[in-house]
Amino acid sequence: MIELASWLNTQTEKHMVLGYGSLLSKDSRERYSNIFTKGIPVTVSGFERAWVTRSLQEKQTYVGALANSHSKLNAQLIPTLINPALQEREKDYRFVEVSPSALNFHLHEPDESSLIDDVLSQFTFWICETLACEPASEEFPVHQTYVDTCLAGCLEHGGIKEVERFVTHTSLWEHPRVNDRAKPNYPRAAKVNNEAINRIDNILAKG
């Protein structure tokens, strides 16, 4: 995990966003938010991810993070400015500061952990917390291309296990869902190939 410390030490941007939804997708964040920095997998304690973020403008429901001391979620650590483009993308959320102590990089050696703690103290971490919690409905359904974008991002950086963690650490899966793969209605949909779609469908079928 020295590699993680080295990566952190090369970052000139001292603000990092914990992407846990569509920001997990490299393709989506590059094409729609001009974020070209590499993300690092991380588990965030103290927050629950659930299908509760309603977009009045887009008539859809997305995942959101809610403060919950008994929960955790998998995410990517993304160094980026909280600029107007990102604020527009996350207009249905507020940026909440997260303590470095809430981050878990699954380190195995105690000396690695202390090394990472020293490096993390140089940064400020942010998570997008839902402004108003509303479960999905027929009027504000979940769109499949948004689900695909989130889970394809998990596949990119953690494979099947990371997708399974997303499903496990997300509440309220019983929701109205629109299959819009033929004509995406999610405005920041990632390009997802057929192999990834088949993997996503197989995991969701188990859940």
mmCIF file of N, CA, C and O in Angstrom, residues 25 27-28 31 144-145 147-156 160 163 181 184 189-202:
data_model
loop_
_atom_site.group_PDB
_atom_site.id
_atom_site.type_symbol
_atom_site.label_atom_id
_atom_site.label_comp_id
_atom_site.label_asym_id
_atom_site.label_seq_id
_atom_site.Cartn_x
_atom_site.Cartn_y
_atom_site.Cartn_z
ATOM 1 N N SER A 25 -17.915 6.110 -12.190
ATOM 2 C CA SER A 25 -17.593 5.806 -13.584
ATOM 3 C C SER A 25 -16.583 6.793 -14.150
ATOM 4 O O SER A 25 -16.850 7.994 -14.230
ATOM 5 N N ASP A 27 -15.667 7.048 -17.269
ATOM 6 C CA ASP A 27 -16.203 7.604 -18.504
ATOM 7 C C ASP A 27 -17.180 8.745 -18.223
ATOM 8 O O ASP A 27 -17.103 9.812 -18.848
ATOM 9 N N SER A 28 -18.094 8.550 -17.283
ATOM 10 C CA SER A 28 -19.094 9.570 -16.984
ATOM 11 C C SER A 28 -18.457 10.835 -16.422
ATOM 12 O O SER A 28 -18.780 11.952 -16.841
ATOM 13 N N ARG A 31 -16.376 12.666 -19.295
ATOM 14 C CA ARG A 31 -17.140 13.281 -20.390
ATOM 15 C C ARG A 31 -18.065 14.394 -19.936
ATOM 16 O O ARG A 31 -18.298 15.357 -20.662
ATOM 17 N N GLN A 144 -32.412 2.731 -15.614
ATOM 18 C CA GLN A 144 -31.416 1.660 -15.680
ATOM 19 C C GLN A 144 -30.038 2.179 -16.096
ATOM 20 O O GLN A 144 -29.016 1.686 -15.618
ATOM 21 N N THR A 145 -29.988 3.189 -16.952
ATOM 22 C CA THR A 145 -28.677 3.678 -17.386
ATOM 23 C C THR A 145 -27.918 4.355 -16.250
ATOM 24 O O THR A 145 -26.684 4.392 -16.267
ATOM 25 N N VAL A 147 -28.181 3.230 -13.051
ATOM 26 C CA VAL A 147 -27.692 2.042 -12.339
ATOM 27 C C VAL A 147 -26.472 1.485 -13.061
ATOM 28 O O VAL A 147 -25.443 1.175 -12.435
ATOM 29 N N ASP A 148 -26.553 1.373 -14.379
ATOM 30 C CA ASP A 148 -25.438 0.841 -15.166
ATOM 31 C C ASP A 148 -24.186 1.698 -14.992
ATOM 32 O O ASP A 148 -23.073 1.172 -14.888
ATOM 33 N N THR A 149 -24.359 3.015 -14.973
ATOM 34 C CA THR A 149 -23.218 3.921 -14.839
ATOM 35 C C THR A 149 -22.520 3.705 -13.496
ATOM 36 O O THR A 149 -21.286 3.601 -13.440
ATOM 37 N N CYS A 150 -23.293 3.608 -12.437
ATOM 38 C CA CYS A 150 -22.720 3.370 -11.103
ATOM 39 C C CYS A 150 -21.990 2.033 -11.047
ATOM 40 O O CYS A 150 -20.841 1.951 -10.585
ATOM 41 N N LEU A 151 -22.666 0.988 -11.505
ATOM 42 C CA LEU A 151 -22.101 -0.358 -11.355
ATOM 43 C C LEU A 151 -20.964 -0.623 -12.340
ATOM 44 O O LEU A 151 -20.030 -1.370 -12.026
ATOM 45 N N ALA A 152 -21.009 -0.008 -13.517
ATOM 46 C CA ALA A 152 -19.879 -0.126 -14.440
ATOM 47 C C ALA A 152 -18.634 0.515 -13.824
ATOM 48 O O ALA A 152 -17.516 0.015 -14.000
ATOM 49 N N GLY A 153 -18.831 1.607 -13.091
ATOM 50 C CA GLY A 153 -17.712 2.224 -12.387
ATOM 51 C C GLY A 153 -17.124 1.289 -11.345
ATOM 52 O O GLY A 153 -15.908 1.208 -11.180
ATOM 53 N N CYS A 154 -17.994 0.561 -10.654
ATOM 54 C CA CYS A 154 -17.508 -0.428 -9.680
ATOM 55 C C CYS A 154 -16.714 -1.529 -10.376
ATOM 56 O O CYS A 154 -15.659 -1.947 -9.889
ATOM 57 N N LEU A 155 -17.214 -1.988 -11.512
ATOM 58 C CA LEU A 155 -16.505 -3.027 -12.267
ATOM 59 C C LEU A 155 -15.113 -2.549 -12.689
ATOM 60 O O LEU A 155 -14.150 -3.310 -12.648
ATOM 61 N N GLU A 156 -15.026 -1.284 -13.091
ATOM 62 C CA GLU A 156 -13.762 -0.730 -13.573
ATOM 63 C C GLU A 156 -12.664 -0.821 -12.525
ATOM 64 O O GLU A 156 -11.520 -1.160 -12.841
ATOM 65 N N ILE A 160 -16.280 -7.649 -9.864
ATOM 66 C CA ILE A 160 -17.578 -8.131 -9.383
ATOM 67 C C ILE A 160 -17.760 -7.860 -7.891
ATOM 68 O O ILE A 160 -18.850 -7.479 -7.447
ATOM 69 N N VAL A 163 -18.988 -4.410 -7.244
ATOM 70 C CA VAL A 163 -20.399 -4.275 -7.606
ATOM 71 C C VAL A 163 -21.279 -4.855 -6.502
ATOM 72 O O VAL A 163 -22.282 -4.261 -6.099
ATOM 73 N N ARG A 181 -32.083 1.635 -21.659
ATOM 74 C CA ARG A 181 -30.811 1.332 -22.317
ATOM 75 C C ARG A 181 -30.836 1.647 -23.808
ATOM 76 O O ARG A 181 -29.827 2.057 -24.384
ATOM 77 N N PRO A 184 -31.026 6.277 -23.618
ATOM 78 C CA PRO A 184 -30.753 6.741 -22.253
ATOM 79 C C PRO A 184 -31.450 8.043 -21.892
ATOM 80 O O PRO A 184 -31.397 9.030 -22.635
ATOM 81 N N ALA A 189 -25.041 9.409 -18.624
ATOM 82 C CA ALA A 189 -24.864 7.957 -18.740
ATOM 83 C C ALA A 189 -23.497 7.606 -19.309
ATOM 84 O O ALA A 189 -23.029 8.213 -20.273
ATOM 85 N N ALA A 190 -22.864 6.615 -18.685
ATOM 86 C CA ALA A 190 -21.585 6.111 -19.185
ATOM 87 C C ALA A 190 -21.827 5.186 -20.370
ATOM 88 O O ALA A 190 -22.908 4.621 -20.540
ATOM 89 N N LYS A 191 -20.791 5.042 -21.192
ATOM 90 C CA LYS A 191 -20.827 4.037 -22.247
ATOM 91 C C LYS A 191 -20.472 2.689 -21.614
ATOM 92 O O LYS A 191 -19.366 2.526 -21.089
ATOM 93 N N VAL A 192 -21.404 1.768 -21.638
ATOM 94 C CA VAL A 192 -21.215 0.474 -20.969
ATOM 95 C C VAL A 192 -21.339 -0.627 -22.016
ATOM 96 O O VAL A 192 -22.351 -0.714 -22.717
ATOM 97 N N ASN A 193 -20.312 -1.466 -22.126
ATOM 98 C CA ASN A 193 -20.345 -2.512 -23.156
ATOM 99 C C ASN A 193 -21.232 -3.685 -22.733
ATOM 100 O O ASN A 193 -21.653 -3.788 -21.574
ATOM 101 N N ASN A 194 -21.511 -4.560 -23.678
ATOM 102 C CA ASN A 194 -22.441 -5.667 -23.443
ATOM 103 C C ASN A 194 -21.946 -6.629 -22.371
ATOM 104 O O ASN A 194 -22.744 -7.177 -21.600
ATOM 105 N N GLU A 195 -20.632 -6.841 -22.327
ATOM 106 C CA GLU A 195 -20.087 -7.742 -21.309
ATOM 107 C C GLU A 195 -20.374 -7.207 -19.912
ATOM 108 O O GLU A 195 -20.801 -7.950 -19.016
ATOM 109 N N ALA A 196 -20.159 -5.903 -19.714
ATOM 110 C CA ALA A 196 -20.423 -5.287 -18.411
ATOM 111 C C ALA A 196 -21.917 -5.319 -18.093
ATOM 112 O O ALA A 196 -22.313 -5.584 -16.951
ATOM 113 N N ILE A 197 -22.756 -5.067 -19.092
ATOM 114 C CA ILE A 197 -24.205 -5.103 -18.876
ATOM 115 C C ILE A 197 -24.644 -6.496 -18.426
ATOM 116 O O ILE A 197 -25.463 -6.642 -17.508
ATOM 117 N N ASN A 198 -24.094 -7.537 -19.056
ATOM 118 C CA ASN A 198 -24.452 -8.909 -18.663
ATOM 119 C C ASN A 198 -24.034 -9.194 -17.227
ATOM 120 O O ASN A 198 -24.781 -9.836 -16.465
ATOM 121 N N ARG A 199 -22.851 -8.728 -16.835
ATOM 122 C CA ARG A 199 -22.403 -8.920 -15.457
ATOM 123 C C ARG A 199 -23.304 -8.182 -14.478
ATOM 124 O O ARG A 199 -23.666 -8.706 -13.423
ATOM 125 N N ILE A 200 -23.663 -6.959 -14.825
ATOM 126 C CA ILE A 200 -24.548 -6.162 -13.970
ATOM 127 C C ILE A 200 -25.900 -6.846 -13.805
ATOM 128 O O ILE A 200 -26.425 -6.968 -12.698
ATOM 129 N N ASP A 201 -26.462 -7.309 -14.910
ATOM 130 C CA ASP A 201 -27.776 -7.966 -14.852
ATOM 131 C C ASP A 201 -27.734 -9.231 -14.003
ATOM 132 O O ASP A 201 -28.667 -9.519 -13.250
ATOM 133 N N ASN A 202 -26.652 -9.988 -14.119
ATOM 134 C CA ASN A 202 -26.541 -11.221 -13.340
ATOM 135 C C ASN A 202 -26.488 -10.919 -11.842
ATOM 136 O O ASN A 202 -27.115 -11.633 -11.031
#
